Coordinates of C-alpha atoms in Angstrom, one line a residue:
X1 CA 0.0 0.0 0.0
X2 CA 1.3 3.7 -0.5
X3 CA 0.2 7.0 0.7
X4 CA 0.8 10.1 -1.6
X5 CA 1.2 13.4 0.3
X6 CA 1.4 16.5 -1.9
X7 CA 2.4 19.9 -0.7
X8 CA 3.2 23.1 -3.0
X9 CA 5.7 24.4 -0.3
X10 CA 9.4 23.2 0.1
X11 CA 9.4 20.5 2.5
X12 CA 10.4 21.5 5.9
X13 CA 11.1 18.7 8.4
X14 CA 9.1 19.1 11.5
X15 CA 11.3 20.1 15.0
X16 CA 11.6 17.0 15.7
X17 CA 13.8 15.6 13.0
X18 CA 11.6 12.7 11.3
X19 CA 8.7 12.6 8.5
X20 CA 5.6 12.8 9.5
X21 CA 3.5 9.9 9.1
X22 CA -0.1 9.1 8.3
X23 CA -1.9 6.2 8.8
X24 CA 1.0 5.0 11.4
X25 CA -0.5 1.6 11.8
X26 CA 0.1 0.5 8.5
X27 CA 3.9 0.9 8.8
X28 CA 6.6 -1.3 9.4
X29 CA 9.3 -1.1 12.4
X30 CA 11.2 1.5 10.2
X31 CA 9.8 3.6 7.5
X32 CA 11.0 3.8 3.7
X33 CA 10.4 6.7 1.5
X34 CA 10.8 7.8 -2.1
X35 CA 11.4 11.3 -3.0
X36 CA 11.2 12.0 -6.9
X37 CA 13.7 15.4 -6.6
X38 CA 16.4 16.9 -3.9
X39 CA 17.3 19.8 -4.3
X40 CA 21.1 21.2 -3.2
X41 CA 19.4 22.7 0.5
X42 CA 16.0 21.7 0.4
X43 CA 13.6 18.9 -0.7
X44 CA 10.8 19.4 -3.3
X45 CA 7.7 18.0 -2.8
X46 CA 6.2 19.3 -5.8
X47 CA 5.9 16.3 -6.7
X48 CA 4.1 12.8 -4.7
X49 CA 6.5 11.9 -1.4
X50 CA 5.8 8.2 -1.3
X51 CA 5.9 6.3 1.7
X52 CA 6.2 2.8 1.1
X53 CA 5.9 -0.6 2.9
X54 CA 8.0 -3.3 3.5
X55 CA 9.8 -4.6 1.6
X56 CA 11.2 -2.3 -0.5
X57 CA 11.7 -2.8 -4.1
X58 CA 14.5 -1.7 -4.9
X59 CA 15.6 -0.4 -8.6
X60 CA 18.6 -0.9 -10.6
X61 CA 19.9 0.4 -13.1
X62 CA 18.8 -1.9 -15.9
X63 CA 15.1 -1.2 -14.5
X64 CA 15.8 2.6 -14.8
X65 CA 16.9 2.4 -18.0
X66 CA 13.6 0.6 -18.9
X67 CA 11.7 3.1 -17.3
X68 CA 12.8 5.8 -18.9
X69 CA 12.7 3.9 -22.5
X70 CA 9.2 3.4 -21.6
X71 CA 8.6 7.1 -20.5
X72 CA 8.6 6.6 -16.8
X73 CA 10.6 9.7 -15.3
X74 CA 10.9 7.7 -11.7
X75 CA 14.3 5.4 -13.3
X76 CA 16.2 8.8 -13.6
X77 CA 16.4 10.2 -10.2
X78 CA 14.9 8.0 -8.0
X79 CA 15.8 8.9 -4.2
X80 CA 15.1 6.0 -1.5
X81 CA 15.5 6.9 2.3
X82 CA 15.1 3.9 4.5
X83 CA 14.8 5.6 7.6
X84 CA 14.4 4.9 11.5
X85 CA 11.9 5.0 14.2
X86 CA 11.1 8.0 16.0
X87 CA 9.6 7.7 19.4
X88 CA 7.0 10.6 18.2
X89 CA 6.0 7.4 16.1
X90 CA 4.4 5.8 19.1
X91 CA 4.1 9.0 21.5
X92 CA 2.8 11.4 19.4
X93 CA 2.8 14.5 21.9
X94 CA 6.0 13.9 23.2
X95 CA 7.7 17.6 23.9
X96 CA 11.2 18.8 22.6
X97 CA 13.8 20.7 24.3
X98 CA 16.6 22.6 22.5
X99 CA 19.2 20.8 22.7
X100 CA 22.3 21.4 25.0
X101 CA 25.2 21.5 23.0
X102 CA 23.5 25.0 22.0
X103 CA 25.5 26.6 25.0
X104 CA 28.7 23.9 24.6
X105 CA 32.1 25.9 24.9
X106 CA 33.4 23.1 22.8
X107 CA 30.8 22.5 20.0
X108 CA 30.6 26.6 19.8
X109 CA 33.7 26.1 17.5
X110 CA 31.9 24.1 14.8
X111 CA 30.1 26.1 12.1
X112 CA 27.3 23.6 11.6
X113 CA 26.7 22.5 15.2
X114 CA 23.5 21.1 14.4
X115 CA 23.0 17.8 11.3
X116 CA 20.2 18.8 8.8
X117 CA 17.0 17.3 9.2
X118 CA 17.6 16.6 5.1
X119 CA 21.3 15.7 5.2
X120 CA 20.9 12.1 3.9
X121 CA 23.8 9.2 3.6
X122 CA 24.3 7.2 0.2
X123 CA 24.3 3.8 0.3
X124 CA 26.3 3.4 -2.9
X125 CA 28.5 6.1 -4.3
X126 CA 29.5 4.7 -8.0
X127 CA 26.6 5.6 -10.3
X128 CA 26.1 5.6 -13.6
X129 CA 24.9 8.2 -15.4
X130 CA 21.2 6.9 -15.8
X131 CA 20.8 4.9 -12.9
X132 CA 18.3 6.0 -9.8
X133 CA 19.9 7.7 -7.2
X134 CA 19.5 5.0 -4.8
X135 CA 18.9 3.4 -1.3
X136 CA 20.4 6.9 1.0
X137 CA 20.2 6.5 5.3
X138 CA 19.9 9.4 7.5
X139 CA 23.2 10.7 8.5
X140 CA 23.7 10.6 12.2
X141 CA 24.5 13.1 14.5
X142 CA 23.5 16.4 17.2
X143 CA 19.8 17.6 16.4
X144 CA 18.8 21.0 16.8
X145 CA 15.5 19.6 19.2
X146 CA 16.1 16.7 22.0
X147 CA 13.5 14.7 23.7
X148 CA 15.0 14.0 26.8
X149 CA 16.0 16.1 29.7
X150 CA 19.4 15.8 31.3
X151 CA 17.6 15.0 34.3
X152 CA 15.1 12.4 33.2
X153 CA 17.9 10.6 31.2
X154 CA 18.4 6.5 33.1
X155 CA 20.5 5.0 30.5
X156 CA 21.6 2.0 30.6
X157 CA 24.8 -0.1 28.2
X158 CA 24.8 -3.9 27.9
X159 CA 27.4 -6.1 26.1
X160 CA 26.7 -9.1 24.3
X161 CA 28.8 -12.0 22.5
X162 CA 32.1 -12.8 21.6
X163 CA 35.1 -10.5 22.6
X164 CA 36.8 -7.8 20.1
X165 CA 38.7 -4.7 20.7
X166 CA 37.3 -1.5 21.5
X167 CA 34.5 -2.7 23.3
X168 CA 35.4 -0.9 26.2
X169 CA 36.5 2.4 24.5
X170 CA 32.8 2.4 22.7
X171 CA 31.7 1.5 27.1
X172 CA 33.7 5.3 28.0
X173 CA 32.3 6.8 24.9
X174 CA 29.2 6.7 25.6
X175 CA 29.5 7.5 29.2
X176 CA 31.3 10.3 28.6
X177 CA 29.2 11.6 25.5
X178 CA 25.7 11.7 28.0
X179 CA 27.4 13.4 30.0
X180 CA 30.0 16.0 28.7
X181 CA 27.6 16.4 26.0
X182 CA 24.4 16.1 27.6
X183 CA 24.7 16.3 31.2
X184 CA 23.6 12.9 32.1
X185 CA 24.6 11.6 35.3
X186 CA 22.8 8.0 36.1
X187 CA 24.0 5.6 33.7
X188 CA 23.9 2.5 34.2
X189 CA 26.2 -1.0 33.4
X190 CA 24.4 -4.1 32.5
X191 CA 26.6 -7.1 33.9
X192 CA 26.8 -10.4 31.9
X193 CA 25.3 -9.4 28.2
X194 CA 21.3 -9.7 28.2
X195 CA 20.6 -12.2 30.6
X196 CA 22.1 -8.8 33.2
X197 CA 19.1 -7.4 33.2
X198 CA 16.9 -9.8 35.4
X199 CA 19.7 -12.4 36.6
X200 CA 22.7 -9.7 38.1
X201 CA 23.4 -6.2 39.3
X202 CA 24.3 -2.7 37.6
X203 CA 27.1 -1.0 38.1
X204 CA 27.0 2.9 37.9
X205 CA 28.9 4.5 35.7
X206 CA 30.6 7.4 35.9
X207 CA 33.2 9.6 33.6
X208 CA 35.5 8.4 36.5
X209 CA 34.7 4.9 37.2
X210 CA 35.1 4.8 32.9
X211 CA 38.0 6.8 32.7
X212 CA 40.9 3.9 31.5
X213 CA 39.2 0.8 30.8
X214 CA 39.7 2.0 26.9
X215 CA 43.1 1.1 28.0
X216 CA 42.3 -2.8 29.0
X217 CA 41.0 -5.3 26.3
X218 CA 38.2 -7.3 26.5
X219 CA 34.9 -5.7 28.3
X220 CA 34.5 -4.1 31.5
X221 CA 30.8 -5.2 31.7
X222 CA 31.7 -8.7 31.2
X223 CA 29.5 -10.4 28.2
X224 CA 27.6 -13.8 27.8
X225 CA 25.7 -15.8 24.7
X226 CA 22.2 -16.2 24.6
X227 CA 19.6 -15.1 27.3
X228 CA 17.5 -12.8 25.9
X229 CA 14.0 -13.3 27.3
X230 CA 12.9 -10.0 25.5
X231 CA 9.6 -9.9 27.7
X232 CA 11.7 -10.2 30.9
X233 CA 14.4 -7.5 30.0
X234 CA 11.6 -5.0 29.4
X235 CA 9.8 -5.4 32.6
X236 CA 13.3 -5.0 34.1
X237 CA 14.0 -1.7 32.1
X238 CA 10.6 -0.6 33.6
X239 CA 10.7 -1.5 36.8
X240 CA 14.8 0.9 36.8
X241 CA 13.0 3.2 34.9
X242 CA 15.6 3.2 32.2
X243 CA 14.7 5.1 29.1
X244 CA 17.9 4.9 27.0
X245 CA 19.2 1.4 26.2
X246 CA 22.9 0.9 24.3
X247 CA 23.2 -2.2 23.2
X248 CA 26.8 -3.4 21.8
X249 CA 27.0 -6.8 20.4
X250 CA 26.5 -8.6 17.0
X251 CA 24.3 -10.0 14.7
X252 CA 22.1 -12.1 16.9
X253 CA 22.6 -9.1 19.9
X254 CA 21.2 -7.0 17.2
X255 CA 18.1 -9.0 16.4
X256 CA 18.0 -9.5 20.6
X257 CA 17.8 -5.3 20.0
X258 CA 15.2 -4.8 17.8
X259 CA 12.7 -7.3 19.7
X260 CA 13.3 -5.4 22.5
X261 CA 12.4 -1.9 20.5
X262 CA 9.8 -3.7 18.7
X263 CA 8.6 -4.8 22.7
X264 CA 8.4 -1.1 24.2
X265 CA 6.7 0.1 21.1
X266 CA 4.3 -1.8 22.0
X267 CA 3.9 -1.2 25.2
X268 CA 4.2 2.8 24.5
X269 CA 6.6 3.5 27.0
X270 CA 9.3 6.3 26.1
X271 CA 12.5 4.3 25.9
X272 CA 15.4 4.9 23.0
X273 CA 17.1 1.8 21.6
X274 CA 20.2 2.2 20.0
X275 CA 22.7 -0.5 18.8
X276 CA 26.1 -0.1 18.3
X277 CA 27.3 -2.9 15.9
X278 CA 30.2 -5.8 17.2
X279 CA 31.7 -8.0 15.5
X280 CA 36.0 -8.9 14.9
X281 CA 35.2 -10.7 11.6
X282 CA 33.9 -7.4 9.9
X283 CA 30.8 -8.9 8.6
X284 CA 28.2 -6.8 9.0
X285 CA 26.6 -5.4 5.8
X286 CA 26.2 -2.0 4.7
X287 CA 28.0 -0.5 7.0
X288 CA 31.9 0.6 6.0
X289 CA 33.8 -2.0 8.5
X290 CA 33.4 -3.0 12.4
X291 CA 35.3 -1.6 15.3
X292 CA 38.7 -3.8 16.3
X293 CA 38.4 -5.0 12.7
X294 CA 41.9 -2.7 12.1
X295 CA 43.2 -3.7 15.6
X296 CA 42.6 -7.2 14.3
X297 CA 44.6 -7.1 11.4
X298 CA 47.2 -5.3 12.7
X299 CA 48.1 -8.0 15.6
X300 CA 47.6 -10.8 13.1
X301 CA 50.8 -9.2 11.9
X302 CA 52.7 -10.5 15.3
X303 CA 51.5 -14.0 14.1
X304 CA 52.5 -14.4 10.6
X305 CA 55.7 -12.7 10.9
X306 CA 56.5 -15.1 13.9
X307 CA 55.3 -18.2 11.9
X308 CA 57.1 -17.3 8.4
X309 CA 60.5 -16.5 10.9
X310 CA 60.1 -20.0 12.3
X311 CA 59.4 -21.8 8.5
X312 CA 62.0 -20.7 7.1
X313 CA 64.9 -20.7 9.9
X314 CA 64.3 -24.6 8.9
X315 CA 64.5 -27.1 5.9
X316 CA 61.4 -27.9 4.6
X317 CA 59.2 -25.1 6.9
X318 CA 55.6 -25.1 6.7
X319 CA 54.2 -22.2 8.4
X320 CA 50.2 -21.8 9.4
X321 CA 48.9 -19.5 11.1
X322 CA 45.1 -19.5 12.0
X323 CA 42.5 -16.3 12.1
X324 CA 39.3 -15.6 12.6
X325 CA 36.7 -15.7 10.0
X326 CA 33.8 -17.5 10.8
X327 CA 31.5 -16.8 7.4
X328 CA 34.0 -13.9 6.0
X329 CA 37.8 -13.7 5.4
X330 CA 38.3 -10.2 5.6
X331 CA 40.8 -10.5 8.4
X332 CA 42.9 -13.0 6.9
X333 CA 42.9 -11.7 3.6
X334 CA 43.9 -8.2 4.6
X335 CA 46.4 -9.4 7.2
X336 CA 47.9 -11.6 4.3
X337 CA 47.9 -8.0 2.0
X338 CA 49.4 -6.2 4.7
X339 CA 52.2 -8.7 5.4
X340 CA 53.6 -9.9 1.9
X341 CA 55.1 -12.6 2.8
X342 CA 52.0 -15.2 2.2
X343 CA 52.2 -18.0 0.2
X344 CA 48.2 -19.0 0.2
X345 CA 45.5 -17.6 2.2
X346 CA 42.5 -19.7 2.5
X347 CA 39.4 -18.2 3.4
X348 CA 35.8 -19.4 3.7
X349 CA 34.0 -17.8 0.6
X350 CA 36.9 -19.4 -1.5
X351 CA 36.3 -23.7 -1.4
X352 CA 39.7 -25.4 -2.0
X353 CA 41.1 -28.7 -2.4
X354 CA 44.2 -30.4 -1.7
X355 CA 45.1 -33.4 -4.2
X356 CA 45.0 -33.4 -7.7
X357 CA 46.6 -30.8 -9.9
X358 CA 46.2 -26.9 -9.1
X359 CA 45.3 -28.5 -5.5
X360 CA 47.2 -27.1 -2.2
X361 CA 49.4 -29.7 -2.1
X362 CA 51.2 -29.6 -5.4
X363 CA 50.8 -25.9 -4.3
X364 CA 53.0 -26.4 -1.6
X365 CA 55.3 -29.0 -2.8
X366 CA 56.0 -26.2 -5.8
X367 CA 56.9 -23.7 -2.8
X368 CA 59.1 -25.6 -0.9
X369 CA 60.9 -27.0 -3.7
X370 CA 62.0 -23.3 -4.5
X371 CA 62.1 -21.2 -1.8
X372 CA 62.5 -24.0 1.2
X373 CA 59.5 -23.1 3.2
X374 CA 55.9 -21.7 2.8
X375 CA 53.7 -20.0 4.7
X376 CA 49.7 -20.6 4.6
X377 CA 47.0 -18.0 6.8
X378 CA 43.9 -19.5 6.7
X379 CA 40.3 -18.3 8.1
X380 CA 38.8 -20.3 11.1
X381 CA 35.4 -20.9 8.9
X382 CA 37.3 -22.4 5.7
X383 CA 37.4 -26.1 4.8
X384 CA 34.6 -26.8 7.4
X385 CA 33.3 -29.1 5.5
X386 CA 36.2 -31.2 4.4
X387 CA 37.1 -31.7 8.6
X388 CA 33.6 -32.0 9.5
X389 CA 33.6 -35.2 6.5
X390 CA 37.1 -36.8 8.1
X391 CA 35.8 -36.2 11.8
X392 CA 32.4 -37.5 10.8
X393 CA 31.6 -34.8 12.9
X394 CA 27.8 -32.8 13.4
X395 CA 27.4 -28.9 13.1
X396 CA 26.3 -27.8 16.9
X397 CA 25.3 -24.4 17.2
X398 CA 26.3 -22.1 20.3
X399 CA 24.3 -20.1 22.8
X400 CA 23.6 -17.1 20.3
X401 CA 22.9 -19.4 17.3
X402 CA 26.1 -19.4 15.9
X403 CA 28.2 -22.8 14.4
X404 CA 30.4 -24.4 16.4
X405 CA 33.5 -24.6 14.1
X406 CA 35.9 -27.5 14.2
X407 CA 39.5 -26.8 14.3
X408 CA 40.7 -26.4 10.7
X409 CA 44.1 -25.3 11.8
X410 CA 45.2 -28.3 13.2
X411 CA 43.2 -30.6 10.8
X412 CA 45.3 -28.7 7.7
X413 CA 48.7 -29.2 9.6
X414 CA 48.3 -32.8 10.2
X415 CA 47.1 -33.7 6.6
X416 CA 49.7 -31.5 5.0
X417 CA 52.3 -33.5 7.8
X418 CA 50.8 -37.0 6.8
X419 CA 51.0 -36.4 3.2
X420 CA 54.2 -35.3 2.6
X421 CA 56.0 -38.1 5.3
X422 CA 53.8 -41.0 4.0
X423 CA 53.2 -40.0 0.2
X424 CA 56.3 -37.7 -1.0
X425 CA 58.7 -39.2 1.0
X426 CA 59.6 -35.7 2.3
X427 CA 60.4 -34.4 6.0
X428 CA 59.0 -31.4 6.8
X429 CA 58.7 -29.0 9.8
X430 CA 55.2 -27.8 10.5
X431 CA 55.3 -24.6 12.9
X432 CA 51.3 -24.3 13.6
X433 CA 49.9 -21.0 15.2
X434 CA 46.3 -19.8 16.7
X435 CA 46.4 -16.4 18.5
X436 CA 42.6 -16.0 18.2
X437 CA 42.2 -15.0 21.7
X438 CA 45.3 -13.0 21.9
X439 CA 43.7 -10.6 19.0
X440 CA 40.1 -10.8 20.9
X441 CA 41.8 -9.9 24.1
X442 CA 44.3 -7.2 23.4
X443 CA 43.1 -3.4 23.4
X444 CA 42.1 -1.3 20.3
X445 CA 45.0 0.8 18.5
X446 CA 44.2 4.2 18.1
X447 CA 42.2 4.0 15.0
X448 CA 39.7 1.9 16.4
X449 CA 39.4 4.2 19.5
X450 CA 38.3 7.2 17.4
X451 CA 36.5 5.1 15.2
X452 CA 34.5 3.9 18.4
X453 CA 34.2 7.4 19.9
X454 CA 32.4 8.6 16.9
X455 CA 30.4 5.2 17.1
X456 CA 29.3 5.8 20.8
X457 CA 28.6 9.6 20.3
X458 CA 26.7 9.0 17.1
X459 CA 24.4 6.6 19.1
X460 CA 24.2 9.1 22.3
X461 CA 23.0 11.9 19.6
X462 CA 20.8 9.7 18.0
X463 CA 18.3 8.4 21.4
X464 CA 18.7 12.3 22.3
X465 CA 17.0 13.4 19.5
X466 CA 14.3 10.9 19.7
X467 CA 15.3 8.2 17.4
X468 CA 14.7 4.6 18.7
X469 CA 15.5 1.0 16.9
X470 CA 18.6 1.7 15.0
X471 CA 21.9 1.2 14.3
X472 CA 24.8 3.1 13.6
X473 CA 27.9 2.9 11.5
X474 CA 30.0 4.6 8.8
X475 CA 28.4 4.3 5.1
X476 CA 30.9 5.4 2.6
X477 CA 32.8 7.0 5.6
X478 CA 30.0 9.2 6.7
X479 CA 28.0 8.0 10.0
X480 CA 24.3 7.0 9.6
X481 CA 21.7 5.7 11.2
X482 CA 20.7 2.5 9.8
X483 CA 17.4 0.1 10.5
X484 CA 18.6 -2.8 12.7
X485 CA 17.2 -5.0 10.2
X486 CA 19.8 -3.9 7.3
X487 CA 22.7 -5.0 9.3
X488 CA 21.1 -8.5 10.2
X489 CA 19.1 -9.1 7.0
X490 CA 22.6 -10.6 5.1
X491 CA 26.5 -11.4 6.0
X492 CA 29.0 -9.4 4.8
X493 CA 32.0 -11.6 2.5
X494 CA 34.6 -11.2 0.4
X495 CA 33.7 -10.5 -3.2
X496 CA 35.2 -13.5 -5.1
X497 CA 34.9 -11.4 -8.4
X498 CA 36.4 -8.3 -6.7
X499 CA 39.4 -6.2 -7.1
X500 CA 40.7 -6.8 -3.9
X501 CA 40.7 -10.5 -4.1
X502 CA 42.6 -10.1 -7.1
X503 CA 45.2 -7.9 -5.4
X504 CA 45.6 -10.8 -3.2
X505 CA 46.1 -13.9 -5.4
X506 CA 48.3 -11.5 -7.3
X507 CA 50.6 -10.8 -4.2
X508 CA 50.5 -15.0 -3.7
X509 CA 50.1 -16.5 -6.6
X510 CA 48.6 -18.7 -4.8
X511 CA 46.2 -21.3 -7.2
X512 CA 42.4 -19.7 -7.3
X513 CA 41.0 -23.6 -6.6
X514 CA 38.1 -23.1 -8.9
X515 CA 38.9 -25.9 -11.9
X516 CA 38.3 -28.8 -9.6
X517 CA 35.1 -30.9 -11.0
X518 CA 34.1 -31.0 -7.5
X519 CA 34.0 -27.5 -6.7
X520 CA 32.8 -26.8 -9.8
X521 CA 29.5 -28.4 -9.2
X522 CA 29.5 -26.3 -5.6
X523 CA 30.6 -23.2 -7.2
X524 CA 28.1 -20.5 -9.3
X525 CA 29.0 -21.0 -12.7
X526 CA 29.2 -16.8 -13.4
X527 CA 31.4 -16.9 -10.5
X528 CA 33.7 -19.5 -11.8
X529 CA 33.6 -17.8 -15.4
X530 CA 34.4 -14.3 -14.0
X531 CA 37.3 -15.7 -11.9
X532 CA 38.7 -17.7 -15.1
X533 CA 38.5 -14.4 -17.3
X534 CA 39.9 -12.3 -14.7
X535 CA 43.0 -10.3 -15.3
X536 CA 45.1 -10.5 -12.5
X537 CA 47.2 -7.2 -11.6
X538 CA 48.9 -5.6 -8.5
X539 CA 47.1 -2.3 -9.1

């Protein structure tokens, strides 16, 4: 169903940041718009402002071009906002304040104090001349008009899932945005990820109680898997009288967050939702990357120079080193760029085999023979299936719904090891390394630590201006404010057909693994053509 609203004037956003909408009922959990022009400081609604339900469909460019073949003006410059919950939404006669960081001594500085009601994020950058203008998100940041008081303001952060650095600093940040921004005092620590709410105490946090634990890895508010009971946490965020909840955690903490938004909209109660998206492996989509994704790589370095150090101080060294990467290889495939001294990276989104020719072990055999050692990085979540055949093992899930990975490191090192002593005839020296938990553990460098300061004061200015359900994250390096169900919907991977995988089995020459008849019948056909016709370059 859609709902045309015409107006002759220039759209002015209401003081309170957000669309209006009619017919509210009708509407999904976040609300999806289509503006037919946008002018360079203003929006025109000369023309119909079509609010849409979900799900969107979306154009490309081959429709637009269509369209406009046909006549239809809407392929040319179509302009998609998928934007997020307001708490006006639900609470229609909720008042606004003007917003603090009016009379800040250090925001007094910045020209532009205040983000544009119309300032709008791109989803994709790289246009064609024809094609619509796209999916765009609202760009986060300070509003002009809050909803809360200093005073009124319970907040309360929880951390959920696995460890990754900068969880802490992203803890401070938002601490000490409420209240150097804001003025919020009572803010409150969750203990033991979402099952904290009804099962152990707070903690309150202060500016000082916060002040170094950016400094220390892992999470101050100690984290768990599972437990949501969605019900139960929002009787307890009643019964505190929380109304600002900061959720940091994952894919499945992020689903836990919008049933818990989803849960107090219901109910009609004035409480802000905001997530802040975890997760080491970088796999979350649309946004740019995930916080401690950089730290990541960069201690992976440790690793893999220690293992290629140890390979080839020996005759016949085989060097692997293991990363994480449950789904996606983005760690192990940018550690592997950044280090250059690879020989083969393996990664989940690539299958590979090991016999037969182009296979890892002629692959290996070809490296040792010439330079005396070889070094392999390879993703936690690749070959699963291959170990999970020899083991005869079963795919378990854990607490948050995730698979329970076998250990591929050690399965690669002992079939490498028993093929080359029982096969080839050959002695060989395998040097195996894991420092998964050292990585997880260690404290985020200090371009994660901006990165999750501007994380943690996005999501602080987007629950003090109202907004409720969302996400935030860079999109094409500008902060927005993204419906939770965007970064859940899909995983993000390494494009197979992309440049930058290129770049990689150019710096390797490692074999692409895509000629085998077996993995031919597993791999996409397109894919496996656009990988054979590739040209491979360094640039």
């Amino acid at each position: 169903m859609e709902f045309s609203l015409y107006n002759s004037s220039s759209l002015r956003f209401p003081q309170n940041d957000f669309l209006p909408l009619h017919n509210r009922s009708t509407l999904g959990s976040f609300h999806t718009f289509s503006i037919k022009k946008l002018a360079s400081k203003s929006i025109s609604t000369c023309r119909p402002l079509i609010w849409r339900r979900l799900p969107l469909v979306r154009r490309n460019a081959q429709t637009a071009t269509e369209s406009n073949a046909s006549g239809d003006k809407h392929g040319e410059d179509d302009f998609i906002v998928e934007d997020v919950p307001h708490l006006t939404h639900f609470l229609p006669d909720l008042p606004s304040y003007t917003n603090p960081l009016k009379k800040s001594q250090a925001y007094a500085i910045v020209k532009k104090t205040f983000v544009s009601p119309e300032d709008m994020v791109a989803k994709e950058i790289i246009v064609q001349k024809d094609s619509p203008r796209g999916i765009h998100f609202r760009r986060a940041g300070p509003r002009e008009k809050v909803f809360f008081t200093p005073e009124e303001v319970r907040a309360c952060i929880v951390t959920c899932g696995g460890l990754c650095p900068g969880i802490n600093t992203v803890i401070r940040e938002i601490v000490c945005g409420l209240k150097n921004m804001y003025g919020v005092d009572d803010v409150l620590g969750i203990q033991g990820g979402y099952s904290g709410f009804y099962s152990k105490n707070t903690l309150n946090l202060t500016t000082k109680v916060v002040n170094d634990i950016h400094k220390r890895g892992g999470t101050f508010l100690q984290t768990s898997r599972g437990g949501h009971d969605t019900k139960k946490i929002v009787d307890n965020i009643q019964d505190r009288g929380i109304n600002q909840v900061y959720i940091i955690g994952g894919d499945g903490t992020q689903k836990g967050a919008a049933a818990i938004y989803k849960e107090v909209e219901k109910r009609g109660i004035k409480v802000a939702v905001a997530g802040i998206p975890k997760t080491i492996d970088n796999d979350i989509a649309v946004i740019d990357k995930s916080f401690g994704f950089d730290t990541a790589v960069e201690e992976a370095q440790r690793a893999i120079n220690a293992a290629h150090v140890e390979a080839e101080s020996v005759q016949n060294g085989v060097g692997i080193v293991k990363l994480m990467g449950r789904y996606s290889g983005f760690i192990a495939m940018l550690a592997t760029l950044g280090n250059r001294d690879v020989d083969c990276c393996l990664i989940p989104e690539s299958p590979f085999y090991l016999e037969g020719p182009g296979g890892l072990y002629e692959y290996v055999e070809q490296q040792l023979k010439e330079n005396r050692h070889v070094l392999i990085v390879l993703a936690e979540g690749a070959g699963q299936e291959y170990v999970a055949q020899s083991m005869q093992a079963f795919q378990e899930k854990d607490a948050s719904g995730n698979r329970l990975l076998l250990d591929v490191g050690l399965w690669l090192t002992q079939q490498i090891k028993d093929h080359f002593t029982n096969e080839r005839k050959m002695t060989i020296n395998m040097k195996y390394i894991d420092p998964t938990y050292m990585i997880r553990a260690i404290p985020s460098n200090a371009s994660d630590n901006i990165y999750c300061t501007l994380l943690a004061q996005s999501a602080v200015h987007g629950a003090m201006a109202g907004f409720t359900g969302f996400t935030v994250g860079p999109v094409n390096s500008r902060h927005a404010y993204i419906p939770i169900n965007r970064v859940t919907e899909t995983t993000n991977t390494v494009n197979m057909t992309g440049r930058m995988w290129a770049r990689l089995l150019a710096s390797t020459n490692q074999p692409s693994f895509v000629n085998h008849q077996t993995l031919r019948e597993r791999v996409d056909k397109n894919t496996i053509d656009a990988i054979n016709n590739m040209k491979i370059n360094s640039t």
